[in-house]
PDB file of C-alpha atoms in Angstrom:
ATOM      1  CA  PHE A 454     -27.939  63.771-134.775  1.00  0.00           C
ATOM      2  CA  TRP A 455     -24.513  62.116-134.658  1.00  0.00           C
ATOM      3  CA  LYS A 456     -25.447  59.973-131.671  1.00  0.00           C
ATOM      4  CA  ALA A 457     -27.980  58.216-133.882  1.00  0.00           C
ATOM      5  CA  LYS A 458     -25.080  56.888-135.982  1.00  0.00           C
ATOM      6  CA  GLY A 459     -23.187  55.686-132.932  1.00  0.00           C
ATOM      7  CA  GLY A 460     -19.457  55.667-132.469  1.00  0.00           C
ATOM      8  CA  VAL A 461     -16.910  54.407-134.945  1.00  0.00           C
ATOM      9  CA  ASN A 462     -15.069  51.283-133.783  1.00  0.00           C
ATOM     10  CA  THR A 463     -11.414  51.943-134.513  1.00  0.00           C
ATOM     11  CA  GLY A 464     -10.382  48.289-134.271  1.00  0.00           C
ATOM     12  CA  PHE A 465     -10.120  48.420-138.064  1.00  0.00           C
ATOM     13  CA  VAL A 466     -10.309  51.601-140.116  1.00  0.00           C
ATOM     14  CA  TYR A 467      -9.653  52.068-143.826  1.00  0.00           C
ATOM     15  CA  ILE A 468      -8.955  55.693-144.718  1.00  0.00           C
ATOM     16  CA  ARG A 469      -8.896  56.880-148.307  1.00  0.00           C
ATOM     17  CA  TYR A 470      -5.924  59.173-148.957  1.00  0.00           C
ATOM     18  CA  ASN A 471      -6.929  62.739-149.813  1.00  0.00           C
ATOM     19  CA  GLU A 472      -6.356  66.259-148.477  1.00  0.00           C
ATOM     20  CA  ARG A 473      -9.181  66.123-145.910  1.00  0.00           C
ATOM     21  CA  THR A 474      -8.172  62.760-144.465  1.00  0.00           C
ATOM     22  CA  THR A 475      -4.517  63.815-144.337  1.00  0.00           C
ATOM     23  CA  ILE A 476      -5.458  66.880-142.274  1.00  0.00           C
ATOM     24  CA  PHE A 477      -7.683  64.711-140.061  1.00  0.00           C
ATOM     25  CA  MET A 478      -4.922  62.180-139.367  1.00  0.00           C
ATOM     26  CA  GLU A 479      -2.269  64.870-138.804  1.00  0.00           C
ATOM     27  CA  THR A 480      -4.590  66.591-136.319  1.00  0.00           C
ATOM     28  CA  LEU A 481      -5.288  63.288-134.584  1.00  0.00           C
ATOM     29  CA  LYS A 482      -1.552  62.635-134.325  1.00  0.00           C
ATOM     30  CA  ASN A 483      -0.896  66.131-132.937  1.00  0.00           C
ATOM     31  CA  ILE A 484      -3.522  65.924-130.184  1.00  0.00           C
ATOM     32  CA  ALA A 485      -2.892  62.276-129.282  1.00  0.00           C
ATOM     33  CA  ALA A 486      -0.579  63.375-126.468  1.00  0.00           C
ATOM     34  CA  VAL A 487      -3.521  64.889-124.569  1.00  0.00           C
ATOM     35  CA  LYS A 488      -5.816  61.881-124.844  1.00  0.00           C
ATOM     36  CA  LYS A 489      -6.705  59.809-121.839  1.00  0.00           C
ATOM     37  CA  ASP A 490      -7.022  56.046-122.313  1.00  0.00           C
ATOM     38  CA  SER A 491      -8.977  55.646-125.507  1.00  0.00           C
ATOM     39  CA  ASP A 492      -7.748  56.243-129.039  1.00  0.00           C
ATOM     40  CA  GLN A 493     -11.236  55.286-130.176  1.00  0.00           C
ATOM     41  CA  GLU A 494     -12.861  57.979-128.034  1.00  0.00           C
ATOM     42  CA  LEU A 495     -10.460  60.623-129.354  1.00  0.00           C
ATOM     43  CA  PHE A 496     -11.062  59.487-132.952  1.00  0.00           C
ATOM     44  CA  ASN A 497     -14.840  59.806-132.470  1.00  0.00           C
ATOM     45  CA  ILE A 498     -14.606  63.218-130.806  1.00  0.00           C
ATOM     46  CA  MET A 499     -12.558  64.499-133.737  1.00  0.00           C
ATOM     47  CA  LEU A 500     -14.874  62.910-136.293  1.00  0.00           C
ATOM     48  CA  ARG A 501     -17.761  64.910-134.763  1.00  0.00           C
ATOM     49  CA  HIS A 502     -15.787  68.176-134.629  1.00  0.00           C
ATOM     50  CA  ARG A 503     -17.210  70.877-136.899  1.00  0.00           C
ATOM     51  CA  GLU A 504     -13.979  70.991-138.945  1.00  0.00           C
ATOM     52  CA  PHE A 505     -14.342  67.328-139.911  1.00  0.00           C
ATOM     53  CA  THR A 506     -18.101  66.820-140.313  1.00  0.00           C
ATOM     54  CA  GLN A 507     -17.626  66.692-144.103  1.00  0.00           C
ATOM     55  CA  LEU A 508     -15.753  63.378-143.789  1.00  0.00           C
ATOM     56  CA  ALA A 509     -17.975  60.556-144.960  1.00  0.00           C
ATOM     57  CA  TYR A 510     -17.804  57.117-143.383  1.00  0.00           C
ATOM     58  CA  ARG A 511     -19.776  53.908-143.359  1.00  0.00           C
ATOM     59  CA  ILE A 512     -19.865  50.696-141.388  1.00  0.00           C
ATOM     60  CA  LEU A 513     -18.539  47.527-142.989  1.00  0.00           C
ATOM     61  CA  PRO A 514     -21.256  45.086-144.104  1.00  0.00           C
ATOM     62  CA  GLN A 515     -21.989  42.555-141.356  1.00  0.00           C
ATOM     63  CA  ASN A 516     -21.369  39.573-143.648  1.00  0.00           C
ATOM     64  CA  VAL A 517     -17.689  40.526-144.126  1.00  0.00           C
ATOM     65  CA  PHE A 518     -17.019  41.919-140.643  1.00  0.00           C
ATOM     66  CA  TYR A 519     -17.368  39.723-137.591  1.00  0.00           C
ATOM     67  CA  LYS A 520     -17.200  41.201-134.088  1.00  0.00           C
ATOM     68  CA  TYR A 521     -16.839  38.877-131.136  1.00  0.00           C
ATOM     69  CA  SER A 522     -17.404  40.414-127.709  1.00  0.00           C
ATOM     70  CA  GLY A 523     -17.802  37.336-125.522  1.00  0.00           C
ATOM     71  CA  ARG A 524     -21.535  37.094-126.012  1.00  0.00           C
ATOM     72  CA  ARG A 525     -23.022  34.131-127.796  1.00  0.00           C
ATOM     73  CA  ALA A 526     -22.774  35.133-131.402  1.00  0.00           C
ATOM     74  CA  LYS A 527     -23.018  33.227-134.614  1.00  0.00           C
ATOM     75  CA  ARG A 528     -19.611  32.031-135.808  1.00  0.00           C
ATOM     76  CA  PRO A 529     -18.276  33.890-138.849  1.00  0.00           C
ATOM     77  CA  GLY A 530     -19.140  32.389-142.212  1.00  0.00           C
ATOM     78  CA  PRO A 531     -16.674  31.697-145.025  1.00  0.00           C
ATOM     79  CA  GLU A 532     -17.334  35.138-146.534  1.00  0.00           C
ATOM     80  CA  ALA A 533     -15.959  36.959-143.459  1.00  0.00           C
ATOM     81  CA  MET A 534     -12.870  38.972-144.375  1.00  0.00           C
ATOM     82  CA  LEU A 535     -12.270  40.723-141.058  1.00  0.00           C
ATOM     83  CA  TYR A 536     -12.537  39.393-137.526  1.00  0.00           C
ATOM     84  CA  HIS A 537     -12.421  41.790-134.564  1.00  0.00           C
ATOM     85  CA  ALA A 538     -12.180  40.499-130.994  1.00  0.00           C
ATOM     86  CA  VAL A 539     -13.197  42.833-128.171  1.00  0.00           C
ATOM     87  CA  GLY A 540     -11.714  42.711-124.679  1.00  0.00           C
ATOM     88  CA  ASN A 541      -8.535  41.471-123.047  1.00  0.00           C
ATOM     89  CA  HIS A 542      -8.633  37.882-124.287  1.00  0.00           C
ATOM     90  CA  LYS A 543      -8.299  38.493-128.023  1.00  0.00           C
ATOM     91  CA  ARG A 544      -5.991  35.559-128.758  1.00  0.00           C
ATOM     92  CA  PHE A 545      -8.360  33.111-127.095  1.00  0.00           C
ATOM     93  CA  SER A 546     -11.323  34.590-128.964  1.00  0.00           C
ATOM     94  CA  PHE A 547      -9.496  34.056-132.253  1.00  0.00           C
ATOM     95  CA  ILE A 548      -8.584  30.473-131.292  1.00  0.00           C
ATOM     96  CA  PHE A 549     -12.166  29.702-130.163  1.00  0.00           C
ATOM     97  CA  HIS A 550     -13.548  30.813-133.526  1.00  0.00           C
ATOM     98  CA  GLY A 551     -10.882  29.056-135.563  1.00  0.00           C
ATOM     99  CA  GLN A 552      -9.368  32.344-136.733  1.00  0.00           C
ATOM    100  CA  TRP A 553      -5.900  32.064-135.108  1.00  0.00           C
ATOM    101  CA  SER A 554      -3.217  31.296-137.724  1.00  0.00           C
ATOM    102  CA  PHE A 555      -0.037  32.225-135.859  1.00  0.00           C
ATOM    103  CA  ASN A 556       1.024  28.686-134.995  1.00  0.00           C
ATOM    104  CA  GLU A 557       3.225  25.866-136.318  1.00  0.00           C
ATOM    105  CA  THR A 558       1.721  26.303-139.796  1.00  0.00           C
ATOM    106  CA  CYS A 559       3.171  29.845-140.059  1.00  0.00           C
ATOM    107  CA  SER A 560       6.743  30.167-141.404  1.00  0.00           C
ATOM    108  CA  VAL A 561       7.690  32.907-138.902  1.00  0.00           C
ATOM    109  CA  TYR A 562       6.207  31.205-135.843  1.00  0.00           C
ATOM    110  CA  ASP A 563       8.590  30.715-132.890  1.00  0.00           C
ATOM    111  CA  ALA A 564       7.191  28.424-130.188  1.00  0.00           C
ATOM    112  CA  GLU A 565       9.561  29.767-127.515  1.00  0.00           C
ATOM    113  CA  ILE A 566       8.567  33.402-128.104  1.00  0.00           C
ATOM    114  CA  ASP A 567       4.903  32.377-128.110  1.00  0.00           C
ATOM    115  CA  ARG A 568       5.324  30.497-124.808  1.00  0.00           C
ATOM    116  CA  LYS A 569       7.003  33.533-123.197  1.00  0.00           C
ATOM    117  CA  ALA A 570       4.274  35.859-124.446  1.00  0.00           C
ATOM    118  CA  LEU A 571       1.595  33.609-122.952  1.00  0.00           C
ATOM    119  CA  GLU A 572       3.472  33.542-119.631  1.00  0.00           C
ATOM    120  CA  MET A 573       3.571  37.358-119.604  1.00  0.00           C
ATOM    121  CA  VAL A 574      -0.192  37.511-120.197  1.00  0.00           C
ATOM    122  CA  HIS A 575      -0.768  34.971-117.425  1.00  0.00           C
ATOM    123  CA  ASP A 576       1.538  36.882-115.023  1.00  0.00           C
ATOM    124  CA  ASP A 577      -0.358  40.143-115.677  1.00  0.00           C
ATOM    125  CA  LYS A 578      -3.626  38.481-114.650  1.00  0.00           C
ATOM    126  CA  ALA A 579      -2.241  36.970-111.429  1.00  0.00           C
TER     127      ALA A 579
END
C-alpha cells in the first residue's frame, strides 16, 4: 500500500510539533549514525515503520512547490513559495530559473567568499 503513495522528498519538510512527531524525530536522530548515504531514504523507512504509521502527511500543492530536476519543466509562476533543485548543480538551477537572491542585492553577500565557494565546487568536479 505505501508504495502507491511514493516516497517523501525530504528537501523541505514541515513537521507539526506534538508528542508523536517528537518521538519520530528523536528516533530519527538516534539511528542516523547507522544510515548509509541518504537521509531521505532513512526518513522514508522510518515513516513506513509500524510504530509511525499513524503519522499523517501530505504533498505540497504543485502550484506552490516547484521541483526542478534538469528536465524541461515549466518555470515556476508568481504563486510559487518553495523552489527545490535536485542534483549537484543546485545554485545554477536557481540562477537559471531566476530564483537565486544571494548576490550583490543581499546585505550579507560577500563577493570574495562567493568566488572561493565557486572555485571549490569547480575543483571538486575536475
